[in-house]
């Protein structure tokens, strides 16, 4: 019996976040120090927290830079933390990346580049290639975000516009050894996709990047098209020399967080069913599908059955057509609530494990069987909020947002539907 469904769902979310935290997942993961110097290059929402952990354990000389979104930094001493803009790059990210490239380009075969990579790294590790400007990259990034492009499409384009992504960081550090420790925020956990694979050979081509722009019908600055049509924009491939001394280890991923939540559920006497850690697609469509699934499971259960929680992860998208404020998790949850329409005994939570859902300051939100009734009392129309993509305002008005602040990690969406 779950006395407080909301508190139970929140406890599952916190367990999921903790399982992907630097202090937990980095224990025992650091490589031995090299004969020469060690330079850290960190990028992502967990970068500063990961750098702090390295400082607390590292023996010997240590330096470098960790670039993280504004508000995600923690105090560091030997590794400099730089805060920069996410998801649209800014000058701070560019300056930090240029300094990283300069530092690693002076490494020798006795030295080590320790790359600390996590979700958000693509927007933070930024150095335009081929005479492109920050405005060029910002324009392309904004266009990709508005189009609802999937993360692999966005990264394919950004790799070929960058002097650091798509293996170019490892190429700059060669002949130094490169060890990458990563927290994965991408469905499938492909090292070449996490933060656009700065230390991983790129199997994609400039022709693939051009195809994304064409498929999404995007108009981009002429300099971008000219660069992508130039052979110089091609990224180094997996079999090239810079990758002969590299290793890559994923320390935490969405499945690890879902497993942690499932263990807590089982310990609480709740059955857990995992739908997968790589669910994608439009947030509203997935919310409607999960509502139908929850209704079906609830209808099939025998009286007296123990509570059951349906867990899933991944990264949905919201193709912008409305003028409201929200995020993919709150949009999913609003669609779920509208489709459930107060169904008895079904509660749910959907949050981004980085603590920031879309354009809001909330990680996500929670719903219960009274959500539709409370919305009517407050003069809110779930259907209208869905249409306007104003899920953030909807859940804020109900007091149902989950606010954690930056969690300093990221394994993407966490969704839990509790059937009591």
C-alpha angles and dihedrals in degrees: 000000000000110000095187112028094183094054090045092053091047090051089054091051093050090049089053092050094046091053089060096044120119095238091056105037099039096056108121093001103104119109122231115272115264127240088254135030131326121218120186120211110186128179131170145047091301096041099103094043090049091048091051090053091050090051091053093055107028122111116205137011116347136174143146143104134283116199116203136162120276109281095020099090126111127193113283130173113190098023112057116230115215121187119212142165125290137221092004111047123239139190093272092061092047094050092049092048092050089053091049091051090049092050096047094045088067095055121115135208090273093057136085132222108204107196117198107195131181142151114307093034093118092065095041104044095065131160115148114226133215100022093307119146134224088252089056092053093042091052092051093045092050091048092050092049093049091049093057091241115179119248093254091053092049093048093048090058096041093051091060094048093051138086091205110033128079094043096312094119090058090045090054091051096048128153088031119093113257124209117183122197112189142186105206123225097169129093108251093022094243108178090214090060101043105100087345092294103275091178099033128086112252118237091185123088139215087254089061090053091051089049091056091054091049095045092051092045093234126169109214134178113286090239089061094054092045091052094048090051090054118089089225089073092067115114124227113270128234094259096053122117098256090067096056090089101038134106130186128201127181109213100182136011139171093270091057090055093047090050090052091052091047091052091052091048092052090048088055093052095257123131113232127207119189116210093186141285097244106058113149138168134086112339095226093050092050091048091054092046092050091048090056090047093049092049091050094048092046090051093051096052121105121235110271095025114149118255117277131206125201111210129194141161140183132099123290124191136225115209103212114241101131133068100229134104124250145096140252094267095051091044089052091048093048090053089047092051093047092051094045091049094194098320109184119259099006120122127168146185130197121182141156110243091223089065095242121094112194116294094348134088091233127094090221137287148264133236135194137180089280097056096096092047093047090049091054091049090051092049094249125143113208092198093052091046089052092050092049091042087233098141093134094059090043096055093038090057090051093047089237101121119118109226118189105145118226110339092195093231136072133202093152129241124010117195128179128178114190120202112193 
